[in-house]
Coordinates of C-alpha atoms in Angstrom, one line a residue:
X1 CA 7.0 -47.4 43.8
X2 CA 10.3 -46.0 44.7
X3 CA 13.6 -48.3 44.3
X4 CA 17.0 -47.2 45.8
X5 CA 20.5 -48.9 46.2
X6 CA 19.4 -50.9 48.8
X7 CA 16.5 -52.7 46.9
X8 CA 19.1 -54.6 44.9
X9 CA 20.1 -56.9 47.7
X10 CA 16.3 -57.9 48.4
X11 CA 16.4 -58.6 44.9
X12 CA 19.2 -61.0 44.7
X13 CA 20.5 -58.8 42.0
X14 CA 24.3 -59.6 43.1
X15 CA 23.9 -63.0 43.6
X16 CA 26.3 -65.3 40.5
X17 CA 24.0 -66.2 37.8
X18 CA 24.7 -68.3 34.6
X19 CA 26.0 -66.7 31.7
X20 CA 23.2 -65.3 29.3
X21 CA 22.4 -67.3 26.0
X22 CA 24.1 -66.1 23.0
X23 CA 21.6 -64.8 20.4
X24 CA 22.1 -65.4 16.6
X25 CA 21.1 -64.1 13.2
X26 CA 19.1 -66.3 10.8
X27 CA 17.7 -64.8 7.3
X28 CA 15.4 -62.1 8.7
X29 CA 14.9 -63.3 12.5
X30 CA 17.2 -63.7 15.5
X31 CA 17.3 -66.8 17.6
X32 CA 18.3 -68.3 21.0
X33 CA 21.5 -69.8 20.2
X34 CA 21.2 -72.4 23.1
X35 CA 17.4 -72.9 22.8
X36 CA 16.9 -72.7 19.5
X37 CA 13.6 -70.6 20.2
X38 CA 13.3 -67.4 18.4
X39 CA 14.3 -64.1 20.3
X40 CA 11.7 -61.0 20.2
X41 CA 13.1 -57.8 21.7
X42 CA 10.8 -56.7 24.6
X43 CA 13.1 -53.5 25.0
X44 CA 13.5 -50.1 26.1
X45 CA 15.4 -47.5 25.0
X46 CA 17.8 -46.7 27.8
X47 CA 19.9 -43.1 28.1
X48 CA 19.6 -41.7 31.6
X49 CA 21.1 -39.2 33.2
X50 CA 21.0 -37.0 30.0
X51 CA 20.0 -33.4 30.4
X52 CA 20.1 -30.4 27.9
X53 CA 24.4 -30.8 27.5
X54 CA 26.5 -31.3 24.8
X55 CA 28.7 -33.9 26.9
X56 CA 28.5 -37.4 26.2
X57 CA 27.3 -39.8 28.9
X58 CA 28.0 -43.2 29.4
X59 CA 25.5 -44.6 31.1
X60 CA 26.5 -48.0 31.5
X61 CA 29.7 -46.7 32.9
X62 CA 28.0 -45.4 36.0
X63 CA 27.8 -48.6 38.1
X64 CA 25.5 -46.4 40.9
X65 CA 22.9 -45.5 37.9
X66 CA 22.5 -49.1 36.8
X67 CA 22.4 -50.4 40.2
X68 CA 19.3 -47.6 40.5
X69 CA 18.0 -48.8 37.1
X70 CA 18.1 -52.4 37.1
X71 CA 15.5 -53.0 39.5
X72 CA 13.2 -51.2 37.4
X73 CA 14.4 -52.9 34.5
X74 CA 13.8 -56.1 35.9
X75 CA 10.6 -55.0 37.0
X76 CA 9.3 -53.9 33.6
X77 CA 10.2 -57.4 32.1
X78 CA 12.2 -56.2 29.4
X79 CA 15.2 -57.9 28.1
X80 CA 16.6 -55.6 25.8
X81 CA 17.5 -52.3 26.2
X82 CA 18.9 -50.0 23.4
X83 CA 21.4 -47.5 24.6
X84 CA 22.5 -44.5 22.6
X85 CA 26.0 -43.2 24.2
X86 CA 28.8 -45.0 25.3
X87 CA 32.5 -44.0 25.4
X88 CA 35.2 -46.9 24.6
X89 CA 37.0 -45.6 27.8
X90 CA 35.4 -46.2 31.1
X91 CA 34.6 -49.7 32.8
X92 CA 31.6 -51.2 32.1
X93 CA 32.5 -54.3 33.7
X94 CA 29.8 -54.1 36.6
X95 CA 27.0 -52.8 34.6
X96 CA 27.4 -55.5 31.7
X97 CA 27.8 -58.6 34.2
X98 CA 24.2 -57.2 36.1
X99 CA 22.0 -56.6 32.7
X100 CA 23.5 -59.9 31.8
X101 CA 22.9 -61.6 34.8
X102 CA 19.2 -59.8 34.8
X103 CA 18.6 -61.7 31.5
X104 CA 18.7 -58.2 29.5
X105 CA 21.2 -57.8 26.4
X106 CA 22.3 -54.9 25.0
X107 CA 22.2 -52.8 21.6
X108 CA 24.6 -49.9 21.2
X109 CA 24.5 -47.1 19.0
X110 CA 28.4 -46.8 17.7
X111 CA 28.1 -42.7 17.2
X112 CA 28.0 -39.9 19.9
X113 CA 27.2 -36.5 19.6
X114 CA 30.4 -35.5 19.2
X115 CA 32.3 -38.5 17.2
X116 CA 29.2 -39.2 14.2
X117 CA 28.5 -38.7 10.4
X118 CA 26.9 -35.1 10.4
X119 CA 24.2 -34.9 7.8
X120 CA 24.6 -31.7 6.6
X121 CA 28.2 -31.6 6.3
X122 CA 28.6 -35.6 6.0
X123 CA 32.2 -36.8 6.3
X124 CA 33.8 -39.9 7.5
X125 CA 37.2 -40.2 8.3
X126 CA 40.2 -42.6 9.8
X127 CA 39.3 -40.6 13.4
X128 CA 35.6 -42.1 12.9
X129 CA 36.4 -45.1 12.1
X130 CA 38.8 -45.7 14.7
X131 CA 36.5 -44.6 17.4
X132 CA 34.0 -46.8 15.9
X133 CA 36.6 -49.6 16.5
X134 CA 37.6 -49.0 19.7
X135 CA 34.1 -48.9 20.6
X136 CA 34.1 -52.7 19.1
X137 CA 36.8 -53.4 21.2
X138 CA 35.3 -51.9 24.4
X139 CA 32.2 -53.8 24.6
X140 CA 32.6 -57.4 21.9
X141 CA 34.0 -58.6 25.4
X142 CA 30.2 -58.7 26.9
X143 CA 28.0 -62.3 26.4
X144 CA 24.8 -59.7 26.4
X145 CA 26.0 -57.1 23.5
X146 CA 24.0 -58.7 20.5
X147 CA 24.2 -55.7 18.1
X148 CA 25.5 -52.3 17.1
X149 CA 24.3 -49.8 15.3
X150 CA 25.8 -47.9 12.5
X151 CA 23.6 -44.7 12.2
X152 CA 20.7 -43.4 13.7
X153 CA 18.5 -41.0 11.5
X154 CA 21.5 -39.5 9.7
X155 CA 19.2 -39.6 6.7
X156 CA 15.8 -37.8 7.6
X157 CA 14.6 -35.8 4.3
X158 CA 14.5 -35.8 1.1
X159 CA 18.0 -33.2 0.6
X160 CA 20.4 -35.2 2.7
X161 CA 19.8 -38.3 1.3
X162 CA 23.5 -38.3 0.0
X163 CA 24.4 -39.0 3.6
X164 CA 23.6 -42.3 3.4
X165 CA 26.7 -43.8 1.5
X166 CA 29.0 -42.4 4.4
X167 CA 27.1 -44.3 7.3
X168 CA 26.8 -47.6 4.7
X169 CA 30.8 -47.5 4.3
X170 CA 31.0 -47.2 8.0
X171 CA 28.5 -49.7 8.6
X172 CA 30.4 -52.0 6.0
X173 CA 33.8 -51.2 7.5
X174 CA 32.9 -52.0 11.0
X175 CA 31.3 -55.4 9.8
X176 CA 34.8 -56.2 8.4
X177 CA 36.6 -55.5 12.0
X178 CA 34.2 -56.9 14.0
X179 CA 35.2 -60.0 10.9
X180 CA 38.8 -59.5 11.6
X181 CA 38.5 -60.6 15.3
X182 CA 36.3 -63.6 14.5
X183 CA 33.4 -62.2 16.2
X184 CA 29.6 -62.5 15.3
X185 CA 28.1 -59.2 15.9
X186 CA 25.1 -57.8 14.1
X187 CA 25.4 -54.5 12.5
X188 CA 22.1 -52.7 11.5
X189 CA 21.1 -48.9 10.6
X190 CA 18.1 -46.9 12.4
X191 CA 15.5 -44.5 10.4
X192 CA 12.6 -42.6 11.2
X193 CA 9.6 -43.1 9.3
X194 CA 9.7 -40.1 6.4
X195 CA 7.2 -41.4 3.6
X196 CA 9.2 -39.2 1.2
X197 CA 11.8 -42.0 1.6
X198 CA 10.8 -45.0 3.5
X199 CA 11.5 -47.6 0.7
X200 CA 14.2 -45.6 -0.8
X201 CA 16.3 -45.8 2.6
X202 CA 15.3 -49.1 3.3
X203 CA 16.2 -51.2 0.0
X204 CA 19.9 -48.9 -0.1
X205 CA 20.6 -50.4 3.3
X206 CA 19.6 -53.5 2.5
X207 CA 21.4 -53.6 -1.5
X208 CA 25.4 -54.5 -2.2
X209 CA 27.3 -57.0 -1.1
X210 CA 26.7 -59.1 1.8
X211 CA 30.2 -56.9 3.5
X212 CA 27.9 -53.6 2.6
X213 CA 24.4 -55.1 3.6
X214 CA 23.2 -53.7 6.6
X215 CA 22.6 -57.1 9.0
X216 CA 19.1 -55.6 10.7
X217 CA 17.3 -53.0 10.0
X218 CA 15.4 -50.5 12.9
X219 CA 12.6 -48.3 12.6
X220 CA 11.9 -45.0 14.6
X221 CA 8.3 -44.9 14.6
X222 CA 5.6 -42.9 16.4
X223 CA 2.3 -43.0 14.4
X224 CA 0.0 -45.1 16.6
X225 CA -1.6 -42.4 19.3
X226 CA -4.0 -43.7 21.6
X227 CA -6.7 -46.3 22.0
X228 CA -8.8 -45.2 19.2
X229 CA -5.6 -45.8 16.4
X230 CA -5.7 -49.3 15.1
X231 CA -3.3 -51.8 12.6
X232 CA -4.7 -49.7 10.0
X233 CA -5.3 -46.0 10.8
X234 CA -1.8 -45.7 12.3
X235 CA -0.2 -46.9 9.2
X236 CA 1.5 -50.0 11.2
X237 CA 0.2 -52.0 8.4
X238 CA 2.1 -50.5 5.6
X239 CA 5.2 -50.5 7.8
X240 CA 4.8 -54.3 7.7
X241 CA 3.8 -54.5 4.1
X242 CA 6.8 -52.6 3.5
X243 CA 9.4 -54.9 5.1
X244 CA 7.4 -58.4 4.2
X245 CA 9.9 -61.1 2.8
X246 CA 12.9 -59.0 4.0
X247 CA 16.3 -60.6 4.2
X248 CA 17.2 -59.5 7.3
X249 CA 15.8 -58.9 11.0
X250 CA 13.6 -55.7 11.3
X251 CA 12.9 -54.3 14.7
X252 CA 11.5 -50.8 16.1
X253 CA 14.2 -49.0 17.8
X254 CA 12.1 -46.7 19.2
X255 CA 8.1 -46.7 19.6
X256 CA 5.7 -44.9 21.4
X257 CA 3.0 -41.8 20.5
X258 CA 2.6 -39.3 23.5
X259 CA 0.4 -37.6 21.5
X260 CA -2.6 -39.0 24.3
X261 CA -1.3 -39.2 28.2
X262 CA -0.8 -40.9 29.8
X263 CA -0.3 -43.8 27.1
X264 CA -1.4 -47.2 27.1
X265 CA 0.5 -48.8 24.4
X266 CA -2.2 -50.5 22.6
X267 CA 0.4 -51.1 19.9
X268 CA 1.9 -53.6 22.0
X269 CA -0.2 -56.2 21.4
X270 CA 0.7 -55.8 17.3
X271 CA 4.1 -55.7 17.8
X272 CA 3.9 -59.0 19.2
X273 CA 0.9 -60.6 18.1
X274 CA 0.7 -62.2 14.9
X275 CA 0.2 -59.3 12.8
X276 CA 3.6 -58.2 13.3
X277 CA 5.9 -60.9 14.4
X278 CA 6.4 -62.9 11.7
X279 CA 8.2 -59.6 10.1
X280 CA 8.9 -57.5 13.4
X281 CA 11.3 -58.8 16.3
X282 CA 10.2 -56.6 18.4
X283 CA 11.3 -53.3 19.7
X284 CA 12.3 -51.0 22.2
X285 CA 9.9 -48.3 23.4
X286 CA 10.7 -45.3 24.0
X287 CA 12.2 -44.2 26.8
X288 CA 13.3 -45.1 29.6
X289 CA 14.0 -42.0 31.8
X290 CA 11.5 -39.0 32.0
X291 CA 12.9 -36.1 30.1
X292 CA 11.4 -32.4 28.9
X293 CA 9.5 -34.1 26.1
X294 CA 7.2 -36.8 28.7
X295 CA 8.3 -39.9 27.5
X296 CA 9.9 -41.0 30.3
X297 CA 8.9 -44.1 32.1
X298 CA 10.7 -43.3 35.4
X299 CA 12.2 -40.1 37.1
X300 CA 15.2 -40.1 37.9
X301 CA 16.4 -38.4 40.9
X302 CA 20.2 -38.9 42.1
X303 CA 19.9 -42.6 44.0
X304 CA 16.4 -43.3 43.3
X305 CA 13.5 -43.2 40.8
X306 CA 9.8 -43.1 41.1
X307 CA 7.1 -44.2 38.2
X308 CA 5.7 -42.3 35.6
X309 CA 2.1 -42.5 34.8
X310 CA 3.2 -44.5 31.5
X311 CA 5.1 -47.3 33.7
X312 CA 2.6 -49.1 34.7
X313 CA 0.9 -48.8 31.5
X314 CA 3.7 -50.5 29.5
X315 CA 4.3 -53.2 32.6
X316 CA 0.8 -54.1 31.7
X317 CA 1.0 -54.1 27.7
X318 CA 4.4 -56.1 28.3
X319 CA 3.4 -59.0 30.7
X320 CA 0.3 -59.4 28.5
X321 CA 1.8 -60.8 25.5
X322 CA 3.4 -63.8 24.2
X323 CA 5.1 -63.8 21.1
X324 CA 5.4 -67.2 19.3
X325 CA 7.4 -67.7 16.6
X326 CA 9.5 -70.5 14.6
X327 CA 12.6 -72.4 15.7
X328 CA 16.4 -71.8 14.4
X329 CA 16.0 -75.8 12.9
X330 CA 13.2 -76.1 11.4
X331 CA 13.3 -72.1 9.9
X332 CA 14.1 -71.7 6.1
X333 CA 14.5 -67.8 5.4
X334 CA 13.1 -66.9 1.9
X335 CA 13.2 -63.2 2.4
X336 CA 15.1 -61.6 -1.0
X337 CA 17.5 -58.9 -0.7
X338 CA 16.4 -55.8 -2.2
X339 CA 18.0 -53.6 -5.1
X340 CA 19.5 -50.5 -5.0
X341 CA 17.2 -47.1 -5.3
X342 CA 17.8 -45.6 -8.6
X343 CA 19.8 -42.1 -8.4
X344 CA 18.0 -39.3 -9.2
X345 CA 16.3 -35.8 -8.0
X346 CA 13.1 -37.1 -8.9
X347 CA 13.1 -40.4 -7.4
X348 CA 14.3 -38.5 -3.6
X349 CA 17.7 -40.4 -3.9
X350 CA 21.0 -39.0 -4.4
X351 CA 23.4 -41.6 -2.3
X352 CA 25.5 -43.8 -4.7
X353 CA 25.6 -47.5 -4.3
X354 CA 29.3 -46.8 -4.5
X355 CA 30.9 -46.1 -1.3
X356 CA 33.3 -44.1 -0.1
X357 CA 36.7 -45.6 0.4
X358 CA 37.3 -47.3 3.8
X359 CA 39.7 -45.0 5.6
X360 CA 43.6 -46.4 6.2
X361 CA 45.6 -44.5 8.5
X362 CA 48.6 -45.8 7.6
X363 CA 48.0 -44.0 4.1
X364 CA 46.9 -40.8 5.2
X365 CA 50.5 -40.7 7.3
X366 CA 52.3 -41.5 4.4
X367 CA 50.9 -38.8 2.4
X368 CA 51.3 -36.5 5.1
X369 CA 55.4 -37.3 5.3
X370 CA 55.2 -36.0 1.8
X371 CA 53.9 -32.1 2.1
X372 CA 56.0 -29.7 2.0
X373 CA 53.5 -27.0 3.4
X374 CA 51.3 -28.3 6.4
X375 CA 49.0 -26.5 8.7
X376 CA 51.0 -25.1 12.0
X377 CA 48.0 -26.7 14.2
X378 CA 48.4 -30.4 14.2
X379 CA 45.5 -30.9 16.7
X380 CA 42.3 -29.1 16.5
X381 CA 41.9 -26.7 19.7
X382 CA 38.9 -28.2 22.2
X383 CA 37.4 -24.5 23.2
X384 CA 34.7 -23.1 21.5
X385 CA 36.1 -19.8 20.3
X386 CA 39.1 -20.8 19.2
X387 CA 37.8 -24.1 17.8
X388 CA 35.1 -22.0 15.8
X389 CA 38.2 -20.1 14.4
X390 CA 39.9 -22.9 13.4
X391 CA 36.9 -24.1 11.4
X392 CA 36.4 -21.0 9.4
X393 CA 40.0 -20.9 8.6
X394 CA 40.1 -24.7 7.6
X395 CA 37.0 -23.7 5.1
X396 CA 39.0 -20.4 3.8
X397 CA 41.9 -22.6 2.5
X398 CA 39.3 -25.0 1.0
X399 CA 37.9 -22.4 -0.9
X400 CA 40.9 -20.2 -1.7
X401 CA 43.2 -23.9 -2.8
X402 CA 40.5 -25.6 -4.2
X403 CA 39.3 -22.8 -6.2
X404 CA 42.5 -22.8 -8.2
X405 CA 44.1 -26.4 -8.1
X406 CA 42.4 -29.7 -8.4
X407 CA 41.3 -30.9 -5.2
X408 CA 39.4 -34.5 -6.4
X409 CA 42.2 -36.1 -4.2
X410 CA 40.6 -35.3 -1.4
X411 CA 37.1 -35.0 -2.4
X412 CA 34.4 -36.5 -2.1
X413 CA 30.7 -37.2 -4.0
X414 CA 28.4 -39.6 -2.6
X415 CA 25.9 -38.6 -5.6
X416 CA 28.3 -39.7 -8.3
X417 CA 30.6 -42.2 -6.6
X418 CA 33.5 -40.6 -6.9
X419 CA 36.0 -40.4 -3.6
X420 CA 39.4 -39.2 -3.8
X421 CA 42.7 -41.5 -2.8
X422 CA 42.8 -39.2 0.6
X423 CA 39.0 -38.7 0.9
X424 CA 39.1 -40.3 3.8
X425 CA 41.7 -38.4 6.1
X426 CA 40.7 -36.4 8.7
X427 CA 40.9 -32.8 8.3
X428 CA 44.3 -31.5 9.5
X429 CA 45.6 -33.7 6.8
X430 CA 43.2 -32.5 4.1
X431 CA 43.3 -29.2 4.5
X432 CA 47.5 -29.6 4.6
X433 CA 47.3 -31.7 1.1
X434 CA 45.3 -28.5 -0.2
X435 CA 48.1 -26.1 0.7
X436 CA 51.0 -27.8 -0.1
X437 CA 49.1 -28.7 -3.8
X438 CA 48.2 -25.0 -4.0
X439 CA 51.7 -24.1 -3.0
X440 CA 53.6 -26.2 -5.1
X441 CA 50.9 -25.1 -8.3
X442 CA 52.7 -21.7 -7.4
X443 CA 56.1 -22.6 -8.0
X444 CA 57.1 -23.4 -4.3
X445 CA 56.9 -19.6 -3.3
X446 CA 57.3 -19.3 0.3
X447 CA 54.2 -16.3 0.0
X448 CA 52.1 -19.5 -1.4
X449 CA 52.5 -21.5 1.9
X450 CA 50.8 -18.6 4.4
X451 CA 46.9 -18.8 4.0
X452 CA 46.9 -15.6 7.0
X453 CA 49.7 -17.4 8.9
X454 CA 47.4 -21.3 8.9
X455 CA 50.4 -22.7 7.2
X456 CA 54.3 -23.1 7.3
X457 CA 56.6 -24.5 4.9
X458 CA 58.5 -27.6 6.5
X459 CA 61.1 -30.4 5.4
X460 CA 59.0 -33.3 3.5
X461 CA 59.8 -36.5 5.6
X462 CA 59.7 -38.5 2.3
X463 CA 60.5 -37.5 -1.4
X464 CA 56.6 -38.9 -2.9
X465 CA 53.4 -39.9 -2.0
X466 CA 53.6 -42.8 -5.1
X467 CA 53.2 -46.2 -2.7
X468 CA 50.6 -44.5 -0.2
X469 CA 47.6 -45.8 -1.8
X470 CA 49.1 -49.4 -1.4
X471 CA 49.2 -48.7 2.5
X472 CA 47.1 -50.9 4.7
X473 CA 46.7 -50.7 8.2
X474 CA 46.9 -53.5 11.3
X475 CA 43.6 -54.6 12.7
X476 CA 44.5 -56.3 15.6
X477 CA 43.2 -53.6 17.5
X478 CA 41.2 -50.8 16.5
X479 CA 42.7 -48.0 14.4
X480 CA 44.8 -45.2 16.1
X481 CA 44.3 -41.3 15.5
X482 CA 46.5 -40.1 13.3
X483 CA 49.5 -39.0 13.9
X484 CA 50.0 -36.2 12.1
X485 CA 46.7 -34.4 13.8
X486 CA 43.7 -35.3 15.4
X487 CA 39.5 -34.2 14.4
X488 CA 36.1 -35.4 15.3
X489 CA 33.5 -35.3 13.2
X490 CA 30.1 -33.6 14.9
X491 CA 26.6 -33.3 15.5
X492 CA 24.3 -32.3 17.6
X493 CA 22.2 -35.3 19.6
X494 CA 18.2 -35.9 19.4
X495 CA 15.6 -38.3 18.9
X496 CA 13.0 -38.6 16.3
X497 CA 10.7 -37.2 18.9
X498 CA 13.1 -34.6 19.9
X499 CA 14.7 -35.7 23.3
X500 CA 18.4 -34.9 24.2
X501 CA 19.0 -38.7 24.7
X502 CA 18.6 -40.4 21.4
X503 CA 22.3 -39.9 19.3
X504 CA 21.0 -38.8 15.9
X505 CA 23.6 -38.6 13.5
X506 CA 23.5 -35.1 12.5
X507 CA 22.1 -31.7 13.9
X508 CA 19.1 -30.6 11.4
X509 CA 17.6 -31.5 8.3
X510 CA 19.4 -29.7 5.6
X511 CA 21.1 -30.0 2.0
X512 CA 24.4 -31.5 2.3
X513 CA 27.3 -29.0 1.9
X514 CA 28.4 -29.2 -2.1
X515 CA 31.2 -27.2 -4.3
X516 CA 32.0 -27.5 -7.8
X517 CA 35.6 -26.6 -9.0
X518 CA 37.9 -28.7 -10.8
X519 CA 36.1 -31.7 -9.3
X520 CA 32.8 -31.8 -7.6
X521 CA 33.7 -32.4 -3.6
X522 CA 32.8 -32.1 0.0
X523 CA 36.1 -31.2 1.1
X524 CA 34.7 -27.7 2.2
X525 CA 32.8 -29.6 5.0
X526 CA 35.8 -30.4 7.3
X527 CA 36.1 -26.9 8.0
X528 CA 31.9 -26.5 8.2
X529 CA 31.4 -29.7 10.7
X530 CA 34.7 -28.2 12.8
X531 CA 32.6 -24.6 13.0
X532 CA 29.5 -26.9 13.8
X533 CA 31.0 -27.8 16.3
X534 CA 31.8 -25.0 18.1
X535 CA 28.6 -23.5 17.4
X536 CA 26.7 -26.2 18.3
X537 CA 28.1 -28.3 21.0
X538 CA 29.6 -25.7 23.6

């Protein structure tokens, strides 16, 4: 079956259409607002278009592309579809108003390759978090958006476990915008299925305050393969032992074994049968478009598209079930939240249950009006060389400042808690508070304020940085770079099952950058996820 632009009018696809029901969140299930019935994602994870490239795409920014895709959508019978990169800047009027009309809402992951928490450097910063908020912005306008998400796989082993506290502080602080603006929208976190740290990464995400708590919970996960795995033998059944009398909605984010072609998702019928939906709601399989890795339902070919031999398959497995399931009145949760994982090598968990400090802008300027020696670049260069330049010369002035002065001001350790007043400032600012401390420690000696001709001596634009701390920032809209200088944080995109679509939160498994001096901080890492950059994403 072949679908082009055309199909849409025999479809009725542009005819008006009632506004979609709003979905809501109660104790660990989400329901039709309107109905009161209980909502089970019958999704699909949705990222065409995306080819080996570092660029991020925005699908649902491409009006043509949906136009192509809904039809297929609609075909499928989904109603969900999870999509992994979006940019706060295009229109998305026209592809929002047809999923919505189609009956199919929408789950957005809040990182990009380019603007994410990087597990082995992790760092999270006012440019972050800003991004993150404009992203709010962008799309809390749309009746079908029912949920973000915070992080995907930042965590995936055992070493980079300290990663964690930076997506759960962005996590909390984009709860308290999307709070700010009177808005209802779910915020959750996405894992894949490591045994080393299943339940460790799960109760952390689920621990802390209700502001911290992660408001659903999604699971990558790819063990059932074929018609011969069962409940049992594919380990589905601890998965849902696992999450029994949670507190808050879990759903799979991404499912599907293509271990066996072409695949027949007998997992389907779990998912929503009743071994499963009582704890499960739902899930999007994955993935929508055919990629290098076969896991495509459809290819994708400029205007049109043509089936896999999975589409069918899943068509099938879809339209075959019929999840059942309580009503939002007569439901009383009883999940229990969880505790917090202990700390320690032994137990596979080195993340602190306290967070790093939410990021203010309005502080980090005010500090910056107070150095004396600042770097000469006030925006990161966008070219690879030179940005790969700039990175190694941000991490020479870490180690040659914070090797002799006291650097815990900007500093950061997820492991013991500890986050410096200006931890959270992007790296321009950092790496200037480092040289004007290390030049000042050296009696204001103009030789003290070089670092190979990185720095230059300038005018303070205020006498002290003593009422910074105090500064808070306005959230009526969603927080501006910086003005002193401007830095993304990076990574590298992929899926649990290796596809160039899914946004993972960081580039490869790996221990977490560390350095001990005269406090135990990350602040080396601006300039290592600057050169990861380069090296990675050009």
């Amino acid at each position: 079956m072949r679908f082009t632009l055309a199909s849409l009018a025999m479809l009725g696809l542009a005819s008006q259409a009632a506004s979609i029901d709003p979905l809501v969140v109660k104790g660990s299930k989400w329901f039709n607002k309107k109905t009161g019935q209980q909502f089970f994602i019958k999704g699909v994870d949705y990222q065409p278009d995306i080819t080996s490239t570092s660029q991020v795409r925005d699908p649902l920014a491409d009006s043509a592309g949906c136009s192509r895709d809904l039809p297929f959508l609609k075909d499928l019978g989904v109603n969900a579809i999870r999509v992994y990169q979006t940019e706060p800047f295009g229109n998305h009027d026209a592809c929002m108003k047809a999923l919505s009309d189609a009956g199919i809402y929408v789950m957005l992951d809040l990182s990009t390759p380019t603007e994410t928490i990087n597990r082995d450097s992790p760092e999270y910063d006012v440019n972050l978090l800003g991004y993150y908020q404009r992203k709010v912005d962008a799309f809390s306008k749309y009746d079908n958006l029912f949920a973000f998400l915070a992080g995907n796989e930042a965590t995936n082993a055992y070493n980079n476990t300290a990663t964690s506290a930076y997506v759960k502080a962005a996590l909390r602080d984009v709860k308290a915008y999307i709070k700010s603006k009177n808005l209802a929208i779910p915020v959750g976190y996405a894992t894949n299925d490591d045994a080393d740290i299943r339940w460790q990464l799960q109760t952390y995400f689920d621990c802390g305050t209700t502001d911290e708590q992660a408001d659903f919970y999604g699971v990558n996960l790819y063990e059932w393969c074929g018609e011969k795995a069962t409940f049992e033998s594919s380990g589905y059944s601890q998965v849902v032992k696992n999450f029994t009398n949670w507190d808050v909605p879990v759903v799979l984010t991404e499912y599907g074994c293509n271990a066996i072609k072409p695949r027949t998702f007998p997992e389907v019928a779990a998912i929503y049968g009743s071994q499963m939906t009582d704890v499960f709601s739902g899930g999007f399989v994955y993935e929508y478009v055919q990629e290098q890795n076969e896991y495509g339902l459809v290819n994708v070919d400029g205007s049109s598209g043509t089936k896999t031999a999975d589409y069918d398959n899943f068509k099938k497995a879809l339209a075959a079930v019929k999840p059942s399931g309580t009503t939002l009145s007569s439901y009383t949760p009883s999940g229990k939240q969880q505790s917090c994982p202990s700390v320690s090598a032994s137990n596979n968990w080195m993340a602190n249950q306290k967070l790093p400090l939410a990021p203010v802008n309005a502080t980090c300027d005010c500090m910056f009006k107070s150095l004396a020696c600042v770097s000469k670049i006030t925006t990161p260069p966008t070219g690879a060389s030179d940005l790969k330049t700039f990175g190694n010369n941000v991490g020479q002035v870490f180690n040659t400042a914070c090797g002799k002065i006291d650097c815990g001001a900007i500093s950061t350790n997820a492991t013991t808690g500890v986050y410096g007043k200006y931890s959270f400032c992007n790296a321009i600012q950092r790496v200037s508070w480092a040289m004007n401390a290390y030049y000042i420690a050296n009696k204001s000696n103009d030789n003290a304020c070089d670092f190979n001709g990185f720095a230059k001596v300038t005018k303070p634009a205020q006498s002290s940085d003593a009422s910074c701390s105090t500064m808070k920032d306005n959230t009526t809209a969603g927080n501006s770079t910086s003005s002193s200088s401007s830095s993304s944080s990076s990574s590298s995109s992929g899926s649990s099952s290796g596809s160039s679509s899914g946004s993972s939160d960081s580039s490869s498994s790996g221990k977490a950058t560390s350095k001990s001096s005269a406090a135990s901080f990350t602040a080396l890492s601006a300039g290592a996820a600057i050169a990861a950059l380069a090296a990675g994403l050009f």
